[in-house]
Coordinates of C-alpha atoms and ligand atoms in Angstrom, one line a residue:
M88 CA 45.3 133.1 94.5
K89 CA 48.6 132.8 92.7
K90 CA 50.4 133.9 95.9
I91 CA 48.7 131.3 98.0
I92 CA 49.7 128.5 95.5
L93 CA 53.3 129.8 95.6
I94 CA 53.3 129.8 99.4
L95 CA 51.8 126.3 99.4
T96 CA 54.4 125.1 97.0
L97 CA 57.3 126.6 99.0
G98 CA 55.8 125.0 102.1
L99 CA 55.7 121.6 100.4
L100 CA 59.3 122.0 99.2
F101 CA 60.3 122.8 102.8
I102 CA 58.5 119.8 104.2
T103 CA 60.0 117.6 101.5
S104 CA 63.6 118.7 102.2
C105 CA 63.1 118.3 105.9
G106 CA 61.9 114.8 105.3
E107 CA 65.0 114.0 103.3
D108 CA 67.3 115.4 106.0
N109 CA 65.6 113.1 108.5
D110 CA 66.0 110.2 106.2
D111 CA 69.7 110.9 105.9
N112 CA 70.1 111.1 109.6
I113 CA 68.4 107.7 110.1
R114 CA 70.5 106.2 107.4
S115 CA 73.8 107.3 108.9
T116 CA 73.0 105.9 112.3
N117 CA 72.5 102.5 110.5
D118 CA 75.9 102.5 109.0
I119 CA 78.1 99.7 110.1
N120 CA 81.7 98.5 109.8
T121 CA 82.7 95.7 107.6
T122 CA 85.8 93.5 108.2
F123 CA 87.3 90.9 105.9
N124 CA 89.4 88.1 107.5
F125 CA 91.6 86.2 105.1
T126 CA 92.3 82.5 105.9
H127 CA 94.2 80.0 103.9
N128 CA 94.1 76.2 103.6
W129 CA 95.3 73.4 101.4
D130 CA 92.2 71.3 100.6
G131 CA 90.8 72.1 104.0
T132 CA 94.0 71.9 106.1
N133 CA 94.7 75.3 107.6
V134 CA 97.9 77.0 106.3
S135 CA 99.8 79.7 108.1
N136 CA 103.3 81.0 107.9
A137 CA 104.2 78.4 110.6
D138 CA 103.7 75.8 107.9
F139 CA 106.0 77.4 105.5
N140 CA 109.4 76.1 104.3
T141 CA 108.6 72.4 104.7
I142 CA 107.8 70.2 101.7
Q143 CA 104.5 68.8 102.9
Y144 CA 101.8 69.5 100.3
I145 CA 101.0 67.5 97.2
N146 CA 99.4 69.2 94.2
E147 CA 96.9 67.8 91.7
N148 CA 99.8 66.8 89.4
G149 CA 101.4 64.7 92.2
E150 CA 104.3 67.1 92.9
E151 CA 105.4 67.5 96.5
L152 CA 105.9 71.1 97.4
S153 CA 106.5 73.7 100.1
I154 CA 105.3 77.3 100.4
E155 CA 107.9 79.9 101.3
R156 CA 106.0 83.0 100.3
L157 CA 102.4 84.0 99.8
R158 CA 101.2 87.5 99.2
Y159 CA 98.2 88.7 97.1
L160 CA 96.2 91.8 96.6
I161 CA 92.5 92.4 96.7
S162 CA 90.7 95.6 95.8
D163 CA 87.4 97.4 95.2
I164 CA 85.2 95.6 97.7
T165 CA 81.7 96.1 96.3
F166 CA 78.2 95.9 97.9
T167 CA 75.3 95.6 95.4
K168 CA 71.9 96.8 96.6
E169 CA 68.6 95.2 95.6
N170 CA 68.0 98.1 93.2
G171 CA 71.3 97.4 91.4
E172 CA 73.1 100.4 93.0
T173 CA 76.6 99.6 94.1
I174 CA 78.8 100.9 96.9
V175 CA 82.4 100.5 95.9
I176 CA 85.2 100.8 98.5
N177 CA 88.0 102.2 96.4
D178 CA 90.8 100.7 98.3
Y179 CA 93.1 97.7 98.3
N180 CA 94.7 95.3 100.8
L181 CA 97.9 93.4 100.3
V182 CA 97.4 90.1 102.2
D183 CA 100.9 89.0 103.3
V184 CA 100.7 85.5 104.7
T185 CA 104.5 85.3 104.9
A186 CA 104.7 88.2 107.3
N187 CA 101.3 87.5 108.8
E188 CA 100.3 91.1 107.9
N189 CA 97.0 92.5 106.6
M190 CA 95.3 89.2 107.3
S191 CA 92.3 91.3 108.4
Y192 CA 91.1 94.3 106.6
S193 CA 88.5 96.7 107.9
S194 CA 86.8 98.9 105.4
T195 CA 87.6 102.6 105.3
M196 CA 84.0 103.3 104.6
S197 CA 80.9 102.3 106.6
I198 CA 78.0 100.6 104.8
P199 CA 74.3 101.0 105.5
T200 CA 72.5 98.0 107.0
G201 CA 70.1 96.2 104.6
T202 CA 69.8 93.5 102.1
Y203 CA 72.5 93.1 99.4
T204 CA 72.2 90.9 96.4
N205 CA 76.0 90.5 96.3
V206 CA 79.2 91.3 98.0
S207 CA 82.3 91.0 95.9
F208 CA 86.0 92.0 95.6
T209 CA 88.6 92.1 92.8
F210 CA 91.5 89.7 92.9
G211 CA 94.4 92.0 91.9
F212 CA 93.8 95.4 90.4
D213 CA 91.4 96.2 87.6
N214 CA 93.1 98.2 84.8
E215 CA 91.8 101.5 86.1
D216 CA 93.6 101.0 89.5
N217 CA 96.7 99.2 88.1
I218 CA 98.6 102.4 87.7
D219 CA 102.4 102.0 87.5
G220 CA 104.1 103.3 90.6
A221 CA 101.0 105.0 92.0
Y222 CA 101.0 103.4 95.5
T223 CA 104.0 104.2 97.7
D224 CA 103.3 101.3 100.2
L225 CA 103.2 98.8 97.3
N226 CA 106.3 100.3 95.8
S227 CA 108.2 99.8 99.1
A228 CA 106.8 96.2 99.3
S229 CA 108.5 95.5 95.9
W230 CA 105.1 94.7 94.5
N231 CA 105.7 96.4 91.1
V232 CA 105.7 94.7 87.7
P233 CA 108.6 95.7 85.4
M234 CA 107.8 98.2 82.7
M235 CA 108.9 95.7 80.0
L236 CA 105.9 93.6 81.1
G237 CA 103.6 96.7 81.0
G238 CA 104.2 98.0 84.5
G239 CA 101.6 98.2 87.3
Y240 CA 101.5 95.7 90.1
H241 CA 101.5 92.0 91.0
Y242 CA 98.2 90.3 91.9
M243 CA 99.9 87.4 93.7
Q244 CA 103.3 85.9 94.6
L245 CA 103.2 82.3 95.6
E246 CA 106.7 80.7 95.9
G247 CA 108.3 77.7 97.3
K248 CA 110.2 74.5 96.4
F249 CA 109.0 71.3 94.8
I250 CA 110.5 67.9 94.0
D251 CA 110.9 67.8 90.3
N252 CA 110.9 64.7 88.0
T253 CA 114.6 64.1 88.6
T254 CA 113.8 64.1 92.4
T255 CA 115.7 67.4 92.7
E256 CA 114.4 70.2 95.1
T257 CA 113.6 73.0 92.7
G258 CA 112.3 76.5 93.3
Y259 CA 109.0 77.7 91.9
A260 CA 107.6 81.2 91.6
Y261 CA 103.9 81.3 90.7
H262 CA 103.4 85.1 90.2
A263 CA 100.1 86.4 88.9
I264 CA 100.0 89.6 86.9
R265 CA 98.1 91.0 84.0
A266 CA 98.9 88.8 81.0
A267 CA 101.3 90.5 78.6
D268 CA 102.3 89.3 75.2
I269 CA 105.8 90.8 74.7
S270 CA 106.7 89.1 71.4
D271 CA 106.7 92.6 69.9
P272 CA 108.3 94.7 72.7
N273 CA 107.2 97.9 71.0
E274 CA 103.6 96.9 71.1
I275 CA 102.7 94.8 74.2
L276 CA 99.4 93.0 73.9
F277 CA 97.4 92.7 77.2
Q278 CA 94.7 90.3 78.4
D279 CA 92.8 91.0 81.6
T280 CA 93.6 88.4 84.3
F281 CA 92.1 90.2 87.4
F282 CA 88.8 88.7 88.4
D283 CA 85.8 89.3 90.6
V284 CA 85.2 87.1 93.6
N285 CA 81.4 87.0 94.4
L286 CA 80.5 86.2 98.0
G287 CA 76.7 86.1 97.2
A288 CA 73.7 87.7 98.8
I289 CA 73.7 88.9 102.5
T290 CA 71.4 90.8 104.8
I291 CA 73.5 93.1 107.0
T292 CA 72.0 94.0 110.3
N293 CA 75.1 94.9 112.4
N294 CA 78.9 95.3 112.2
I295 CA 79.9 92.3 110.1
A296 CA 83.0 90.2 109.5
F297 CA 83.4 88.0 106.5
E298 CA 85.9 85.1 106.4
I299 CA 87.4 84.8 102.9
R300 CA 89.0 81.4 102.4
M301 CA 91.7 80.7 99.9
N302 CA 92.3 77.0 99.0
I303 CA 95.9 77.3 97.8
S304 CA 95.8 73.9 96.1
E305 CA 93.1 75.2 93.7
W306 CA 95.8 77.3 92.0
F307 CA 97.2 74.0 90.7
K308 CA 94.0 72.1 90.0
N309 CA 91.3 73.1 87.6
P310 CA 90.6 73.6 84.8
N311 CA 94.4 73.4 84.3
Q312 CA 96.3 70.6 86.1
W313 CA 99.5 72.5 86.8
D314 CA 102.8 70.7 86.0
L315 CA 105.5 72.5 88.0
N316 CA 108.2 70.7 86.0
V317 CA 107.0 72.7 83.0
L318 CA 105.8 75.8 84.7
H319 CA 107.9 76.7 87.7
S320 CA 109.7 79.9 86.9
T321 CA 109.8 82.9 84.5
L322 CA 106.0 82.8 84.5
M323 CA 105.5 86.6 84.5
P324 CA 106.5 87.0 80.8
N325 CA 104.6 83.8 80.0
F326 CA 101.3 85.0 78.5
N327 CA 99.7 81.5 78.5
A328 CA 100.7 80.8 82.1
Q329 CA 99.0 84.0 83.2
V330 CA 95.8 83.1 81.3
M331 CA 95.9 79.6 83.0
M332 CA 96.4 81.1 86.5
H333 CA 93.4 83.4 85.8
A334 CA 91.3 80.3 84.9
N335 CA 92.5 78.3 87.9
G336 CA 91.9 81.3 90.2
Q337 CA 88.1 81.2 89.7
S338 CA 87.7 78.4 92.3
V339 CA 90.3 79.4 94.8
F340 CA 88.2 81.7 97.0
S341 CA 85.1 80.9 99.0
L342 CA 83.1 82.5 101.7
G343 CA 83.7 81.1 105.2
T344 CA 82.1 82.2 108.4
I345 CA 80.1 85.4 108.7
T346 CA 79.8 87.0 112.1
Q347 CA 77.5 90.0 112.9
Ligands
LIG104 CU1 106.8 88.6 89.9

């Protein structure tokens, strides 16, 4: 009798494992590719590098400005399942609007079809990924943050010219990094300024492309109305400026068109 039970048990185990294998096979044929297309606008007017180098935008504070360079990094695209499990794509993409490069990013990992309660990405690098000198392509793109500011990498470089309050054309460099208080150079104090951008719930049935929209004017808008006369350069060692950029960044991105 004991033998029979043992055989039955083994038989059940065998059936169960077969079932799991089949499940895996079904799941893998349902894996799809995800693409993220990055588009840019100034309060709804499309911005590409063809619009660069001309003073033609007006920020919330009333300053006329141009864009000469725009690059930013996104990382850790994350799909959250209904049961709370997450699929994290441990990768990054340096969107380079100036060079019109990496405007479209296709995930290195396929994703199962199904319903997700959220799709998100990180603006910049979280501290785990923000490892000084770790990424050769970013090193050769001069994307590094100097060691005296804690090392690691930039999150964004937005540069151009603006008409200052003496009607002089002046350069600005709105660079976002992890906020570093360097008042004691022997003990730098950090504050996190990377942030998650949530695209919301989505049911994925097929290969899918997300349009990620950046409204550039939002960097200057709220909650901090940005005064370029005061904050136009040397913003990387400016702890408070970095915290303000982080706050203003929350409303910069939105989900555009989804195609699948
Ligand atoms: Cu910089």
